Amino acid sequence: MSSPPISRYPLPELDALPDDIKEKILAVQEKAGFIPNVFLVLAHRPEEFRAFFAYHDALMNKESNLSQADREMIIVATSSDNACHYCVVAHGAVLRIRAKNALIADQIATNYRKADISPREMAMLDFALKVSNDAQSTNDEDFEKLQAHGFTEEDIWDIAAITALFGLSNRMANFTSMRPNDEFYSMGRGV
Amino acid sequence: MSSPPISRYPLPELDALPDDIKEKILAVQEKAGFIPNVFLVLAHRPEEFRAFFAYHDALMNKESNLSQADREMIIVATSSDNACHYCVVAHGAVLRIRAKNALIADQIATNYRKADISPREMAMLDFALKVSNDAQSTNDEDFEKLQAHGFTEEDIWDIAAITALFGLSNRMANFTSMRPNDEFYSMGRGV
Amino acid sequence: MSSPPISRYPLPELDALPDDIKEKILAVQEKAGFIPNVFLVLAHRPEEFRAFFAYHDALMNKESNLSQADREMIIVATSSDNACHYCVVAHGAVLRIRAKNALIADQIATNYRKADISPREMAMLDFALKVSNDAQSTNDEDFEKLQAHGFTEEDIWDIAAITALFGLSNRMANFTSMRPNDEFYSMGRGV
Amino acid sequence: MSSPPISRYPLPELDALPDDIKEKILAVQEKAGFIPNVFLVLAHRPEEFRAFFAYHDALMNKESNLSQADREMIIVATSSDNACHYCVVAHGAVLRIRAKNALIADQIATNYRKADISPREMAMLDFALKVSNDAQSTNDEDFEKLQAHGFTEEDIWDIAAITALFGLSNRMANFTSMRPNDEFYSMGRGV
Amino acid sequence: MSSPPISRYPLPELDALPDDIKEKILAVQEKAGFIPNVFLVLAHRPEEFRAFFAYHDALMNKESNLSQADREMIIVATSSDNACHYCVVAHGAVLRIRAKNALIADQIATNYRKADISPREMAMLDFALKVSNDAQSTNDEDFEKLQAHGFTEEDIWDIAAITALFGLSNRMANFTSMRPNDEFYSMGRGV
Amino acid sequence: MSSPPISRYPLPELDALPDDIKEKILAVQEKAGFIPNVFLVLAHRPEEFRAFFAYHDALMNKESNLSQADREMIIVATSSDNACHYCVVAHGAVLRIRAKNALIADQIATNYRKADISPREMAMLDFALKVSNDAQSTNDEDFEKLQAHGFTEEDIWDIAAITALFGLSNRMANFTSMRPNDEFYSMGRGV
């Protein structure tokens, strides 16, 4: 049986892609063992691909007071609220691995308010959801609540910017009907 | 490290329960290899326990044009919309097993509109979500849409009644902070 | 002129029903002077009928710190929010009688926040509406607010369980287009 | 026991009111047998009182293809959606009388979509609710639907204007906590 | 190129209007330099025209602790939330002039929570929006918040009544597709 | 009087910025006559700045079947729905200039459904708003509606991607309380 398509748009041949994009994709494949579909789907538009991953790397690969698990929690919580298959399934897998916790991704995807997380993490996710759904109402009180949990102004920028970038990603994935790789569903479940 | 509690209410000792309830729980344990937490949490109120499982069995164990996988899909889709940990995780596991499909539960929990399902299943879930969120607006047109996919009036009752019963269950699970057993998270992922 | 049907599903003949159901219905008719339509509509499915009324009786007939009027208020407030004819009209009648108050049902059905009720009753209905619409966000703070008004943890279970059961009932009544008996509209208006 | 106040604002003494307002109020009392509270509550501001009742009379007392019962249905349906005690209870009474139907007001207040009304009345109320909640999206298609039921452009203005005026009234009644007279609750129930 | 119509309803000839309405319109034209379209659109119904402007003048022309700029802010904030072209554009112009501030109208129309306004003005607009969207939940706490900023009970009536009247106006403008005069867009931008 | 800050985060000194960023900013200043605040606010994070503007330029500077005015309409409509001061005011100015239309920006910001736009533009904005608010429900039917107006699959990607990028931008602007330059408010009003 043939699989459903991974995008409603055409997928580029790897060899037809510009060198920098092809190299980036091969490097990911080398590390992960497979090519996450988002790379192929977004490579349909090379300029946008470069900008997206530059933004992604600027937020996800840098040093920050937010741990890698913190950042993945933000992605899973907001992507679930935006009902995005790709991001919930793929970043759920990464979250399980980063947090070394087989249960946390499904808990956060279903209802972070009842998940096994700390009050600091709850405050972080409350703010991320507010930026996602009602950024226009953010105010000093929101910043104060986060600061009471030890977040700095720069940490708060990180929370908001990750939320905003994956809000973009969720919309791109949903309108293209981007499909997560089957591999992600079971990754990190044995940790 | 101790686990978080599985309910904010006290759990009964198995031996202190009325015989019929104890026997039902032991039979489930025998079959599943563990006691699903919902049995212990609801046994806090024996009369309500009996009524809940009588209702459950009347809808879930009977012959119907709705397959076991259809019924589990309805539960996962509506429970996800109601953000219920217990039902999404536990019935997600059952759905993977019933449908012999390792991916379907996460797809439906995240966004059934983008899941690998048939137009018949999509119509079934559209109606279930309408009963869950806006039953007051259901009308002849809804019935006609379902009939066009081969559902009978009795099948439609089944869809609505399963939705209604698990809407009750979702509310009970959420206000008691009912916790799914760890076992459910990984069940059926290798099928 | 013929009346509109009381359900979009067939109604059973009383004599064709299993004895236990027939007896329950005759007993209600004896007491009320007429058969409330919910009994006939749900008797279309005897197993579900038995489970529903077992659940109902477990919550509504037992001893509780919640008075009969309290319980009916919960039903009227949440059923009105769910726009359910049968439950608002039938339980509105019962509320008028239980509370010996000809005005209270219409007040609560229209806007419980402006009704002639005590702060304790207001807190009870606030929680019932939260369980009905947003159970996933219930938390310790909700319990503390209720405890400040003297509600115990068991009372809170009662509020939530009544809300959840009538949420089921509202959905069943709405999708079947269940019609309240004409008698209910004027009952208890002279008290 | 003293009754709750009928407004959070002071009520004028009848004799202290300007003659035209006093006369209007006495005429209503003569006809109804009591003074509907809205007259006393709004008389706190004589200029606004005059404008409100001039608007009211322009829409409610004129000749129109909309019957008196049609107009009252619009008021009850939109006022219920706005959760306004005064208008639901008082105009519910008038609707029972105008329509010579003891059941219709409670049906429309609870859920007009399941009420015993004609397709023409349903279309009228659908449009009234759209003007009340989402006037910004009204378009040619809405007008065409109404015209298919025989409504003229002038009739449609009537539906919208009654909705708009009672939307104003609902907001005034709610922020002043305006209380309906006890008499209204049982009026017209024996018709 | 011909302009789009200013209403979907017929516009009266000025000379065919009753004298009082014609005089009122000519007086406005004299003062403003043009006839604001709302006068022509509402003159389609002379009785309703008179009532509307009587209500308008009672609230907008009287002495009040609310400045003219305060009142226009309420109109712009609530009309923007109701997505009403006429009121946002026309009253935005008046607000710029009354407040002698070229930026304030666009700020309030887009997001009053981020506008250059005082805490007193923010509290006033928070209450106006609550009356507009959720008057049924207004309570003592809302009044106390406003009183803490120096608003009296009569000032609060003014805020609510202006909101309610322009809620009516927004609905009339939207269903008639009332078009603002081109002149309003640029008025007051050089102050 | 000092102006309010243009961001709640520190603004970099132009001379302290990396050369590529400084040059980009000076080039914009040269062209516009002033530095649009978004450049200074986002330059607080140089890596993210580069990625954002690379994405922006990839979508806004390329050849496309969407005219420059089309793209600005999408930005104004979705940014208004997200209540973003910076984007509504700044891109409103650009839209007036691109469309050579002094009225269009305020019309679209207030209610695009009643604006002076073509059916093709209306369909484009309907889809943009759906991607912004409910991307998870986009489906074949949405694509077919757009294709009926002559949009290709690539055009649809452009609509969605512009919406997604400015959704990111709206969230960044709102949580930083980014302030539009005063110059934007009056630009293009004389065209």
Coordinates of C-alpha atoms in Angstrom, one line a residue, chain E residues 82-157:
Chain E
N82 CA -17.9 45.4 16.6
A83 CA -16.1 45.9 13.3
C84 CA -18.2 48.9 12.3
H85 CA -16.7 51.0 9.4
Y86 CA -18.9 54.0 9.9
C87 CA -18.4 54.5 13.6
V88 CA -14.7 53.7 13.7
V89 CA -13.9 56.1 10.8
A90 CA -16.3 58.9 11.7
H91 CA -15.8 58.9 15.5
G92 CA -12.1 58.2 15.0
A93 CA -12.0 61.6 13.2
V94 CA -13.9 63.3 16.0
L95 CA -11.7 61.7 18.7
R96 CA -8.5 63.0 17.0
I97 CA -10.1 66.5 17.1
R98 CA -11.5 66.3 20.6
A99 CA -8.3 64.8 22.0
K100 CA -6.1 67.0 19.9
N101 CA -4.1 63.9 19.2
A102 CA -3.5 62.6 15.6
L103 CA -2.5 59.1 16.7
I104 CA -5.0 58.1 19.4
A105 CA -7.9 57.0 17.2
D106 CA -5.8 54.4 15.2
Q107 CA -4.2 53.2 18.5
I108 CA -7.5 52.6 20.2
A109 CA -9.1 51.1 17.1
T110 CA -6.3 48.6 16.8
N111 CA -5.7 47.7 20.4
Y112 CA -6.7 50.0 23.2
R113 CA -4.7 47.9 25.7
K114 CA -1.4 49.0 24.0
A115 CA -2.6 52.7 23.4
D116 CA -1.1 55.8 24.9
I117 CA -3.8 56.2 27.5
S118 CA -3.9 56.6 31.3
P119 CA -4.9 53.9 33.8
R120 CA -8.2 55.7 34.3
E121 CA -8.9 55.6 30.6
M122 CA -7.9 51.9 30.4
A123 CA -10.3 51.1 33.2
M124 CA -13.1 53.0 31.4
L125 CA -12.5 51.1 28.2
D126 CA -12.2 47.7 30.0
F127 CA -15.7 48.3 31.4
A128 CA -17.1 49.5 28.1
L129 CA -15.9 46.4 26.4
K130 CA -17.3 44.2 29.2
V131 CA -20.7 46.0 28.8
S132 CA -20.5 45.5 25.0
N133 CA -19.6 41.8 25.1
D134 CA -20.6 40.4 28.5
A135 CA -22.9 42.8 30.2
Q136 CA -24.6 39.8 31.9
S137 CA -21.5 39.3 34.1
T138 CA -21.1 42.9 35.3
N139 CA -21.0 43.0 39.0
D140 CA -20.0 45.0 42.1
E141 CA -16.3 44.4 41.5
D142 CA -16.5 46.2 38.2
F143 CA -18.1 49.2 39.8
E144 CA -15.4 49.2 42.5
K145 CA -12.6 49.2 40.0
L146 CA -14.0 52.2 38.3
Q147 CA -14.7 54.0 41.5
A148 CA -11.0 53.5 42.5
H149 CA -10.3 55.7 39.4
G150 CA -12.7 58.4 40.5
F151 CA -15.7 57.5 38.4
T152 CA -19.0 58.0 40.1
E153 CA -22.1 55.8 39.7
E154 CA -23.5 58.4 37.3
D155 CA -20.3 58.4 35.3
I156 CA -20.5 54.6 35.1
W157 CA -24.1 54.9 33.7

